[in-house]
PDB file of C-alpha atoms in Angstrom:
ATOM      1  CA  MET A 993       8.515  25.266   6.835  1.00 59.00           C
ATOM      2  CA  ASN A 994      10.236  23.775   3.812  1.00 79.00           C
ATOM      3  CA  GLN A 995       8.100  23.930   0.635  1.00 87.00           C
ATOM      4  CA  MET A 996       9.207  20.427  -0.393  1.00 88.00           C
ATOM      5  CA  VAL A 997       7.809  19.030   2.892  1.00 91.00           C
ATOM      6  CA  ILE A 998       4.435  20.727   2.387  1.00 92.00           C
ATOM      7  CA  PHE A 999       4.331  19.546  -1.233  1.00 93.00           C
ATOM      8  CA  SER A1000       5.090  15.952  -0.163  1.00 93.00           C
ATOM      9  CA  LEU A1001       2.313  15.999   2.420  1.00 93.00           C
ATOM     10  CA  LEU A1002      -0.187  17.467  -0.063  1.00 95.00           C
ATOM     11  CA  LEU A1003       0.853  14.848  -2.608  1.00 95.00           C
ATOM     12  CA  ALA A1004       0.201  12.094  -0.051  1.00 95.00           C
ATOM     13  CA  LEU A1005      -3.262  13.542   0.633  1.00 95.00           C
ATOM     14  CA  VAL A1006      -4.037  13.729  -3.108  1.00 96.00           C
ATOM     15  CA  VAL A1007      -2.939  10.097  -3.571  1.00 96.00           C
ATOM     16  CA  VAL A1008      -5.193   8.903  -0.718  1.00 95.00           C
ATOM     17  CA  ALA A1009      -8.066  10.989  -2.149  1.00 96.00           C
ATOM     18  CA  ILE A1010      -7.618   9.479  -5.654  1.00 96.00           C
ATOM     19  CA  ASP A1011      -7.495   5.957  -4.213  1.00 96.00           C
ATOM     20  CA  ALA A1012     -10.640   6.624  -2.133  1.00 95.00           C
ATOM     21  CA  TRP A1013     -12.344   8.150  -5.193  1.00 97.00           C
ATOM     22  CA  SER A1014     -11.604   5.011  -7.261  1.00 96.00           C
ATOM     23  CA  ILE A1015     -13.241   2.915  -4.523  1.00 96.00           C
ATOM     24  CA  ALA A1016     -16.258   5.255  -4.542  1.00 96.00           C
ATOM     25  CA  ALA A1017     -16.495   4.765  -8.330  1.00 96.00           C
ATOM     26  CA  LEU A1018     -16.516   0.984  -7.839  1.00 94.00           C
ATOM     27  CA  LYS A1019     -19.189   1.371  -5.155  1.00 95.00           C
ATOM     28  CA  ARG A1020     -21.371   3.397  -7.574  1.00 95.00           C
ATOM     29  CA  LYS A1021     -20.892   0.704 -10.247  1.00 92.00           C
ATOM     30  CA  VAL A1022     -22.068  -2.038  -7.850  1.00 92.00           C
ATOM     31  CA  ARG A1023     -25.072   0.023  -6.702  1.00 92.00           C
ATOM     32  CA  GLN A1024     -25.980   0.789 -10.340  1.00 91.00           C
ATOM     33  CA  ARG A1025     -25.916  -2.910 -11.189  1.00 87.00           C
ATOM     34  CA  SER A1026     -28.065  -3.850  -8.208  1.00 85.00           C
ATOM     35  CA  LEU A1027     -30.570  -1.138  -9.205  1.00 87.00           C
ATOM     36  CA  GLU A1028     -30.644  -2.493 -12.766  1.00 85.00           C
ATOM     37  CA  ALA A1029     -31.103  -6.032 -11.429  1.00 82.00           C
ATOM     38  CA  ASP A1030     -34.014  -4.880  -9.227  1.00 78.00           C
ATOM     39  CA  SER A1031     -35.761  -3.125 -12.097  1.00 76.00           C
TER      40      SER A1031
ATOM     41  CA  MET B 735     -12.899 -23.176  17.328  1.00 65.00           C
ATOM     42  CA  SER B 736      -9.217 -23.631  16.342  1.00 75.00           C
ATOM     43  CA  ILE B 737      -7.105 -20.820  14.903  1.00 74.00           C
ATOM     44  CA  MET B 738      -7.140 -22.488  11.480  1.00 72.00           C
ATOM     45  CA  GLN B 739     -10.931 -22.725  11.555  1.00 77.00           C
ATOM     46  CA  ARG B 740     -11.137 -19.045  12.498  1.00 75.00           C
ATOM     47  CA  ILE B 741      -8.860 -18.103   9.569  1.00 72.00           C
ATOM     48  CA  MET B 742     -10.883 -20.287   7.202  1.00 75.00           C
ATOM     49  CA  ARG B 743     -14.067 -18.633   8.440  1.00 77.00           C
ATOM     50  CA  LEU B 744     -12.663 -15.283   7.207  1.00 78.00           C
ATOM     51  CA  SER B 745     -12.636 -16.659   3.665  1.00 80.00           C
ATOM     52  CA  SER B 746     -16.425 -16.924   3.750  1.00 88.00           C
ATOM     53  CA  PRO B 747     -17.796 -13.978   1.665  1.00 90.00           C
ATOM     54  CA  PRO B 748     -20.657 -13.032   4.093  1.00 91.00           C
ATOM     55  CA  VAL B 749     -18.236 -12.996   7.072  1.00 92.00           C
ATOM     56  CA  PHE B 750     -15.658 -11.016   5.088  1.00 92.00           C
ATOM     57  CA  LEU B 751     -18.258  -8.497   3.874  1.00 94.00           C
ATOM     58  CA  ARG B 752     -19.459  -7.859   7.420  1.00 93.00           C
ATOM     59  CA  LEU B 753     -15.987  -7.641   9.006  1.00 93.00           C
ATOM     60  CA  SER B 754     -14.406  -5.583   6.206  1.00 93.00           C
ATOM     61  CA  ALA B 755     -17.191  -2.974   6.381  1.00 94.00           C
ATOM     62  CA  GLN B 756     -16.622  -2.487  10.107  1.00 95.00           C
ATOM     63  CA  ALA B 757     -12.812  -2.724   9.934  1.00 96.00           C
ATOM     64  CA  SER B 758     -12.397  -0.268   7.028  1.00 95.00           C
ATOM     65  CA  CYS B 759     -14.545   2.292   8.857  1.00 95.00           C
ATOM     66  CA  TRP B 760     -12.621   1.986  12.141  1.00 97.00           C
ATOM     67  CA  LEU B 761      -9.236   1.881  10.421  1.00 97.00           C
ATOM     68  CA  GLY B 762     -10.137   4.964   8.360  1.00 96.00           C
ATOM     69  CA  TRP B 763     -10.925   6.965  11.500  1.00 97.00           C
ATOM     70  CA  ALA B 764      -7.832   5.623  13.290  1.00 97.00           C
ATOM     71  CA  ALA B 765      -5.689   6.618  10.279  1.00 97.00           C
ATOM     72  CA  ALA B 766      -7.153  10.140  10.229  1.00 96.00           C
ATOM     73  CA  ILE B 767      -6.522  10.680  13.964  1.00 97.00           C
ATOM     74  CA  MET B 768      -3.005   9.185  13.910  1.00 97.00           C
ATOM     75  CA  ALA B 769      -2.117  11.147  10.753  1.00 96.00           C
ATOM     76  CA  LEU B 770      -3.317  14.385  12.304  1.00 96.00           C
ATOM     77  CA  ILE B 771      -1.219  13.838  15.445  1.00 96.00           C
ATOM     78  CA  GLY B 772       1.759  12.122  13.754  1.00 95.00           C
ATOM     79  CA  PHE B 773       2.200  14.439  10.757  1.00 94.00           C
ATOM     80  CA  GLY B 774       1.271  17.479  12.861  1.00 94.00           C
ATOM     81  CA  TYR B 775       4.064  16.588  15.291  1.00 93.00           C
ATOM     82  CA  ALA B 776       6.436  15.737  12.429  1.00 92.00           C
ATOM     83  CA  LEU B 777       5.855  19.120  10.777  1.00 90.00           C
ATOM     84  CA  PHE B 778       5.796  21.485  13.723  1.00 90.00           C
ATOM     85  CA  PHE B 779       7.317  19.887  16.838  1.00 89.00           C
ATOM     86  CA  ALA B 780       9.849  17.192  15.886  1.00 89.00           C
ATOM     87  CA  PRO B 781      13.423  18.495  16.297  1.00 87.00           C
ATOM     88  CA  VAL B 782      15.228  19.880  13.267  1.00 85.00           C
ATOM     89  CA  ASP B 783      17.954  17.609  11.888  1.00 85.00           C
ATOM     90  CA  ALA B 784      21.424  18.996  12.595  1.00 83.00           C
ATOM     91  CA  GLN B 785      22.738  18.292   9.073  1.00 82.00           C
ATOM     92  CA  GLN B 786      19.691  18.325   6.784  1.00 85.00           C
ATOM     93  CA  GLY B 787      17.567  21.019   8.404  1.00 85.00           C
ATOM     94  CA  ASP B 788      13.794  20.974   7.855  1.00 87.00           C
ATOM     95  CA  VAL B 789      13.883  18.997   4.596  1.00 89.00           C
ATOM     96  CA  TYR B 790      14.443  15.753   6.545  1.00 91.00           C
ATOM     97  CA  ARG B 791      10.731  15.951   7.551  1.00 94.00           C
ATOM     98  CA  ILE B 792       9.909  14.496   4.100  1.00 94.00           C
ATOM     99  CA  LEU B 793      11.214  11.216   5.520  1.00 93.00           C
ATOM    100  CA  TYR B 794       8.143  11.000   7.790  1.00 95.00           C
ATOM    101  CA  ILE B 795       6.172  10.432   4.566  1.00 95.00           C
ATOM    102  CA  HIS B 796       8.866   8.740   2.472  1.00 96.00           C
ATOM    103  CA  VAL B 797       9.849   5.973   4.929  1.00 95.00           C
ATOM    104  CA  PRO B 798       6.290   4.753   5.792  1.00 96.00           C
ATOM    105  CA  THR B 799       5.224   4.772   2.122  1.00 97.00           C
ATOM    106  CA  ALA B 800       8.404   2.920   1.074  1.00 96.00           C
ATOM    107  CA  TRP B 801       7.835   0.270   3.785  1.00 95.00           C
ATOM    108  CA  MET B 802       4.189  -0.005   2.786  1.00 97.00           C
ATOM    109  CA  SER B 803       5.030  -0.406  -0.923  1.00 97.00           C
ATOM    110  CA  MET B 804       6.985  -3.563  -0.064  1.00 96.00           C
ATOM    111  CA  PHE B 805       4.662  -4.803   2.701  1.00 97.00           C
ATOM    112  CA  LEU B 806       1.553  -4.576   0.485  1.00 97.00           C
ATOM    113  CA  TYR B 807       3.337  -6.546  -2.239  1.00 98.00           C
ATOM    114  CA  VAL B 808       4.331  -9.285   0.203  1.00 97.00           C
ATOM    115  CA  LEU B 809       0.716  -9.399   1.410  1.00 97.00           C
ATOM    116  CA  ALA B 810      -0.565  -9.602  -2.196  1.00 97.00           C
ATOM    117  CA  SER B 811       1.834 -12.530  -2.759  1.00 97.00           C
ATOM    118  CA  LEU B 812       0.487 -14.233   0.346  1.00 96.00           C
ATOM    119  CA  TYR B 813      -3.087 -13.909  -0.912  1.00 95.00           C
ATOM    120  CA  ALA B 814      -1.960 -15.011  -4.404  1.00 96.00           C
ATOM    121  CA  THR B 815      -0.463 -18.186  -2.883  1.00 95.00           C
ATOM    122  CA  LEU B 816      -3.635 -18.752  -0.858  1.00 93.00           C
ATOM    123  CA  HIS B 817      -5.627 -18.333  -4.059  1.00 93.00           C
ATOM    124  CA  TRP B 818      -3.535 -20.992  -5.806  1.00 91.00           C
ATOM    125  CA  VAL B 819      -4.148 -23.420  -2.937  1.00 91.00           C
ATOM    126  CA  TYR B 820      -7.765 -22.716  -1.933  1.00 88.00           C
ATOM    127  CA  ARG B 821      -9.193 -20.677  -4.850  1.00 89.00           C
ATOM    128  CA  THR B 822     -11.467 -18.658  -2.592  1.00 90.00           C
ATOM    129  CA  LYS B 823     -13.205 -15.487  -3.775  1.00 92.00           C
ATOM    130  CA  VAL B 824     -11.871 -13.532  -0.795  1.00 94.00           C
ATOM    131  CA  SER B 825      -8.221 -14.374  -1.568  1.00 94.00           C
ATOM    132  CA  ALA B 826      -8.790 -13.356  -5.215  1.00 95.00           C
ATOM    133  CA  VAL B 827     -10.304  -9.967  -4.369  1.00 95.00           C
ATOM    134  CA  MET B 828      -7.747  -9.290  -1.638  1.00 96.00           C
ATOM    135  CA  MET B 829      -4.756  -9.892  -3.954  1.00 96.00           C
ATOM    136  CA  ARG B 830      -6.393  -7.582  -6.534  1.00 96.00           C
ATOM    137  CA  ALA B 831      -7.377  -4.916  -4.005  1.00 97.00           C
ATOM    138  CA  LEU B 832      -3.810  -4.625  -2.679  1.00 97.00           C
ATOM    139  CA  LEU B 833      -2.315  -3.735  -6.078  1.00 97.00           C
ATOM    140  CA  PRO B 834      -3.583  -0.137  -6.680  1.00 97.00           C
ATOM    141  CA  THR B 835      -2.823   1.009  -3.112  1.00 97.00           C
ATOM    142  CA  GLY B 836       0.609  -0.653  -3.338  1.00 97.00           C
ATOM    143  CA  ALA B 837       1.282   1.144  -6.634  1.00 97.00           C
ATOM    144  CA  TRP B 838       0.284   4.505  -5.128  1.00 97.00           C
ATOM    145  CA  MET B 839       2.558   3.914  -2.130  1.00 97.00           C
ATOM    146  CA  THR B 840       5.472   3.040  -4.452  1.00 97.00           C
ATOM    147  CA  LEU B 841       4.882   6.195  -6.513  1.00 97.00           C
ATOM    148  CA  LEU B 842       4.721   8.301  -3.333  1.00 97.00           C
ATOM    149  CA  ALA B 843       7.949   6.733  -2.023  1.00 97.00           C
ATOM    150  CA  LEU B 844       9.727   7.466  -5.323  1.00 97.00           C
ATOM    151  CA  VAL B 845       8.481  11.064  -5.626  1.00 97.00           C
ATOM    152  CA  THR B 846       9.066  12.014  -1.982  1.00 96.00           C
ATOM    153  CA  GLY B 847      12.482  10.322  -2.159  1.00 95.00           C
ATOM    154  CA  ALA B 848      13.362  12.425  -5.209  1.00 95.00           C
ATOM    155  CA  LEU B 849      12.155  15.614  -3.469  1.00 94.00           C
ATOM    156  CA  TRP B 850      14.347  14.771  -0.478  1.00 93.00           C
ATOM    157  CA  GLY B 851      17.272  13.735  -2.693  1.00 92.00           C
ATOM    158  CA  LYS B 852      17.614  17.054  -4.547  1.00 92.00           C
ATOM    159  CA  PRO B 853      18.574  19.213  -1.539  1.00 90.00           C
ATOM    160  CA  THR B 854      20.380  16.362   0.258  1.00 91.00           C
ATOM    161  CA  TRP B 855      22.235  14.480  -2.494  1.00 90.00           C
ATOM    162  CA  GLY B 856      22.166  17.260  -5.088  1.00 91.00           C
ATOM    163  CA  THR B 857      20.117  15.197  -7.539  1.00 92.00           C
ATOM    164  CA  TYR B 858      16.519  13.984  -7.908  1.00 94.00           C
ATOM    165  CA  TRP B 859      17.514  10.607  -9.278  1.00 93.00           C
ATOM    166  CA  VAL B 860      20.455   8.214  -9.561  1.00 92.00           C
ATOM    167  CA  TRP B 861      20.380   4.734 -11.040  1.00 93.00           C
ATOM    168  CA  ASP B 862      21.501   3.065  -7.812  1.00 90.00           C
ATOM    169  CA  ALA B 863      20.280  -0.369  -6.719  1.00 90.00           C
ATOM    170  CA  ARG B 864      17.669   0.825  -4.165  1.00 93.00           C
ATOM    171  CA  LEU B 865      16.055   3.458  -6.388  1.00 94.00           C
ATOM    172  CA  THR B 866      16.107   1.290  -9.510  1.00 94.00           C
ATOM    173  CA  SER B 867      14.637  -1.782  -7.771  1.00 95.00           C
ATOM    174  CA  GLU B 868      11.875   0.415  -6.252  1.00 96.00           C
ATOM    175  CA  LEU B 869      11.129   1.787  -9.745  1.00 97.00           C
ATOM    176  CA  ILE B 870      10.944  -1.799 -11.026  1.00 97.00           C
ATOM    177  CA  LEU B 871       8.416  -2.498  -8.240  1.00 97.00           C
ATOM    178  CA  LEU B 872       6.252   0.351  -9.595  1.00 97.00           C
ATOM    179  CA  PHE B 873       6.464  -1.154 -13.109  1.00 97.00           C
ATOM    180  CA  ILE B 874       5.531  -4.572 -11.685  1.00 97.00           C
ATOM    181  CA  TYR B 875       2.499  -3.067  -9.936  1.00 97.00           C
ATOM    182  CA  ILE B 876       1.408  -1.240 -13.118  1.00 97.00           C
ATOM    183  CA  GLY B 877       1.842  -4.405 -15.191  1.00 97.00           C
ATOM    184  CA  LEU B 878      -0.191  -6.468 -12.713  1.00 97.00           C
ATOM    185  CA  ILE B 879      -2.969  -3.834 -12.568  1.00 96.00           C
ATOM    186  CA  ALA B 880      -3.079  -3.873 -16.394  1.00 95.00           C
ATOM    187  CA  LEU B 881      -3.280  -7.690 -16.361  1.00 93.00           C
ATOM    188  CA  ALA B 882      -5.987  -7.582 -13.665  1.00 92.00           C
ATOM    189  CA  SER B 883      -8.189  -5.285 -15.754  1.00 89.00           C
ATOM    190  CA  MET B 884      -7.582  -6.971 -19.132  1.00 87.00           C
ATOM    191  CA  VAL B 885     -10.645  -9.204 -19.120  1.00 80.00           C
ATOM    192  CA  GLU B 886     -14.096  -7.999 -18.091  1.00 76.00           C
ATOM    193  CA  ASP B 887     -14.846 -11.190 -16.192  1.00 77.00           C
ATOM    194  CA  GLU B 888     -12.104 -10.827 -13.534  1.00 77.00           C
ATOM    195  CA  SER B 889     -12.398 -14.388 -12.266  1.00 77.00           C
ATOM    196  CA  LYS B 890     -10.904 -15.668 -15.573  1.00 80.00           C
ATOM    197  CA  THR B 891      -7.545 -13.997 -14.926  1.00 87.00           C
ATOM    198  CA  ASP B 892      -7.295 -14.786 -11.195  1.00 91.00           C
ATOM    199  CA  ARG B 893      -4.890 -17.714 -11.490  1.00 92.00           C
ATOM    200  CA  ALA B 894      -2.607 -16.054 -14.058  1.00 92.00           C
ATOM    201  CA  LEU B 895      -2.553 -12.909 -11.935  1.00 95.00           C
ATOM    202  CA  ALA B 896      -1.737 -14.911  -8.794  1.00 95.00           C
ATOM    203  CA  LEU B 897       1.174 -16.594 -10.610  1.00 95.00           C
ATOM    204  CA  PHE B 898       2.631 -13.289 -11.850  1.00 96.00           C
ATOM    205  CA  ILE B 899       2.277 -11.688  -8.403  1.00 97.00           C
ATOM    206  CA  VAL B 900       4.256 -14.533  -6.810  1.00 96.00           C
ATOM    207  CA  VAL B 901       6.938 -14.333  -9.544  1.00 96.00           C
ATOM    208  CA  GLY B 902       7.284 -10.576  -8.924  1.00 95.00           C
ATOM    209  CA  LEU B 903       7.993 -11.252  -5.240  1.00 96.00           C
ATOM    210  CA  VAL B 904      11.646 -11.855  -6.196  1.00 95.00           C
ATOM    211  CA  ASN B 905      12.057  -8.065  -6.418  1.00 94.00           C
ATOM    212  CA  ILE B 906      11.213  -7.435  -2.734  1.00 95.00           C
ATOM    213  CA  PRO B 907      14.397  -8.913  -1.166  1.00 94.00           C
ATOM    214  CA  LEU B 908      16.351  -7.143  -3.929  1.00 93.00           C
ATOM    215  CA  ILE B 909      14.889  -3.799  -2.768  1.00 92.00           C
ATOM    216  CA  TYR B 910      15.334  -4.551   0.927  1.00 91.00           C
ATOM    217  CA  PHE B 911      18.911  -5.838   0.759  1.00 90.00           C
ATOM    218  CA  SER B 912      20.082  -3.560  -2.077  1.00 86.00           C
ATOM    219  CA  VAL B 913      21.637  -1.133   0.420  1.00 85.00           C
ATOM    220  CA  VAL B 914      23.459  -4.015   2.133  1.00 84.00           C
ATOM    221  CA  TYR B 915      24.916  -5.887  -0.825  1.00 84.00           C
ATOM    222  CA  TRP B 916      25.566  -2.998  -3.259  1.00 80.00           C
ATOM    223  CA  ASN B 917      27.400   0.259  -2.868  1.00 79.00           C
ATOM    224  CA  THR B 918      24.467   2.669  -3.130  1.00 78.00           C
ATOM    225  CA  LEU B 919      23.954   6.401  -2.688  1.00 78.00           C
ATOM    226  CA  HIS B 920      20.808   5.515  -0.714  1.00 81.00           C
ATOM    227  CA  GLN B 921      21.785   5.078   2.932  1.00 77.00           C
ATOM    228  CA  GLY B 922      21.348   1.853   4.875  1.00 73.00           C
ATOM    229  CA  ALA B 923      18.530   1.207   7.347  1.00 71.00           C
ATOM    230  CA  SER B 924      18.425   3.650  10.294  1.00 69.00           C
ATOM    231  CA  ILE B 925      16.069   1.346  12.192  1.00 68.00           C
ATOM    232  CA  GLY B 926      16.625  -2.393  12.351  1.00 62.00           C
ATOM    233  CA  MET B 927      15.303  -5.414  14.196  1.00 57.00           C
ATOM    234  CA  ALA B 928      18.658  -5.903  15.908  1.00 58.00           C
ATOM    235  CA  GLY B 929      21.170  -3.407  17.212  1.00 56.00           C
ATOM    236  CA  ALA B 930      20.831   0.164  18.429  1.00 59.00           C
ATOM    237  CA  SER B 931      18.979   2.662  16.265  1.00 67.00           C
ATOM    238  CA  ARG B 932      20.840   5.699  14.956  1.00 73.00           C
ATOM    239  CA  MET B 933      17.748   7.906  15.292  1.00 78.00           C
ATOM    240  CA  ALA B 934      16.777  10.130  18.215  1.00 83.00           C
ATOM    241  CA  THR B 935      13.942   8.634  20.288  1.00 86.00           C
ATOM    242  CA  GLU B 936      11.613  11.602  19.608  1.00 89.00           C
ATOM    243  CA  MET B 937      12.110  11.251  15.848  1.00 90.00           C
ATOM    244  CA  LYS B 938      11.718   7.470  16.045  1.00 90.00           C
ATOM    245  CA  LEU B 939       8.404   7.673  17.933  1.00 93.00           C
ATOM    246  CA  THR B 940       7.072  10.274  15.463  1.00 93.00           C
ATOM    247  CA  LEU B 941       8.094   8.026  12.567  1.00 94.00           C
ATOM    248  CA  LEU B 942       6.359   5.093  14.276  1.00 95.00           C
ATOM    249  CA  LEU B 943       3.101   7.062  14.597  1.00 96.00           C
ATOM    250  CA  CYS B 944       3.306   8.235  10.963  1.00 96.00           C
ATOM    251  CA  THR B 945       3.939   4.624   9.887  1.00 96.00           C
ATOM    252  CA  LEU B 946       0.911   3.406  11.862  1.00 97.00           C
ATOM    253  CA  ALA B 947      -1.205   6.153  10.248  1.00 97.00           C
ATOM    254  CA  VAL B 948      -0.099   5.148   6.728  1.00 97.00           C
ATOM    255  CA  TRP B 949      -0.599   1.443   7.568  1.00 97.00           C
ATOM    256  CA  ALA B 950      -4.138   2.078   8.872  1.00 97.00           C
ATOM    257  CA  ALA B 951      -4.995   4.225   5.816  1.00 97.00           C
ATOM    258  CA  CYS B 952      -3.740   1.502   3.452  1.00 97.00           C
ATOM    259  CA  ALA B 953      -5.613  -1.212   5.372  1.00 97.00           C
ATOM    260  CA  ALA B 954      -8.849   0.836   5.284  1.00 97.00           C
ATOM    261  CA  LEU B 955      -8.518   1.494   1.534  1.00 97.00           C
ATOM    262  CA  VAL B 956      -7.618  -2.115   0.679  1.00 98.00           C
ATOM    263  CA  LEU B 957     -10.439  -3.608   2.776  1.00 97.00           C
ATOM    264  CA  ALA B 958     -12.987  -1.157   1.339  1.00 97.00           C
ATOM    265  CA  ARG B 959     -11.862  -1.922  -2.228  1.00 97.00           C
ATOM    266  CA  ALA B 960     -11.845  -5.685  -1.591  1.00 97.00           C
ATOM    267  CA  ARG B 961     -15.366  -5.452  -0.149  1.00 96.00           C
ATOM    268  CA  TRP B 962     -16.785  -3.666  -3.214  1.00 96.00           C
ATOM    269  CA  MET B 963     -14.838  -5.938  -5.585  1.00 95.00           C
ATOM    270  CA  LEU B 964     -16.419  -8.934  -3.879  1.00 95.00           C
ATOM    271  CA  LEU B 965     -19.889  -7.358  -4.088  1.00 94.00           C
ATOM    272  CA  TRP B 966     -19.231  -6.636  -7.789  1.00 92.00           C
ATOM    273  CA  ARG B 967     -18.437 -10.317  -8.376  1.00 89.00           C
ATOM    274  CA  GLU B 968     -21.474 -11.445  -6.414  1.00 86.00           C
ATOM    275  CA  SER B 969     -23.715  -9.068  -8.402  1.00 83.00           C
ATOM    276  CA  ARG B 970     -22.247 -10.419 -11.658  1.00 74.00           C
ATOM    277  CA  GLN B 971     -23.089 -13.972 -10.606  1.00 70.00           C
ATOM    278  CA  ASP B 972     -26.594 -12.892  -9.603  1.00 65.00           C
ATOM    279  CA  SER B 973     -27.211 -11.209 -12.948  1.00 59.00           C
ATOM    280  CA  VAL B 974     -25.935 -14.174 -15.047  1.00 52.00           C
TER     281      VAL B 974
END
C-alpha cells in the first residue's frame, strides 16, 4: 500500500479527533459553568 | 403542521437541543460504520488505477473533503442569511459551528491534494485557479473563525459574522467553476449531474460511500458543536 495513502487516512483521522476534542473542551466549559452556577 | 411550521419549530432551542443530541449520536455511529466499510474497501479492494497505480486511492479522501469544504460553507451562508432575517439563536450557533469543521475539511482537501499531486503532476503545488481559490477558502474560514472568537460575548458579533460569511460565498462558484472557465492543471469533474461519468462503477460506488461517511462525520461534529455552543449561550444568560 502506498505510504501517501496511509498518511492521508491517518491525517483525516487526526483532524476528526482534533475537531471532536475541541467539542469535548467546549462541553467541559459548559459543565464547569453549570457547576459554578449551582454552587 | 405545515412544512414551514416544522422548519420553524427546529429553531426553538429546546427542540434543537433534543434533536441534535440524538442526531449527532446516530450520525457519529453511521459515519464510523460507513468509514470502516468505505475506506476499508477503498484501501484494499477497489481496483488499482491503470495510469496512477495505488496513489489514486488518496482521492477517496481528497474528493469527499473537497466537496464538504464547499458544502459546509454554503450551509454556513444559508444559516447566516437565516440569522439576518430571523435572528434566532439556533441559526447563530449553526453558522458558527460549521466554520471549524469546514476549515478542517478545506485543510484536508489541500494537503491530500498536494500528496496526490506530487507523484501524479510532479509537484505538490501550482498556483492554478482551483488550488488557489481553495486556499483562499481556507483563509476565509480562518478569518471568520478569528472574527467569531474576537469578543467574549459571541452574540455581539453574530450579525457582523453573518454578513462576512455571506460575502465570502462569492468564492464558492469560483472554486467550483474554476476548472471549467480557466485552463488549470487540476482536472475537470469526473462525476457530474448530467452526462456519463468517466469513472468505473466500482470506484464510483466506493467514492459515494466514502463521501457519505465524511458527510455523516461532519454533520455529527457540527451538530454536537452547535448543541454545546447553544448550551454555553444559555448558561451565560442564566448566570447574568
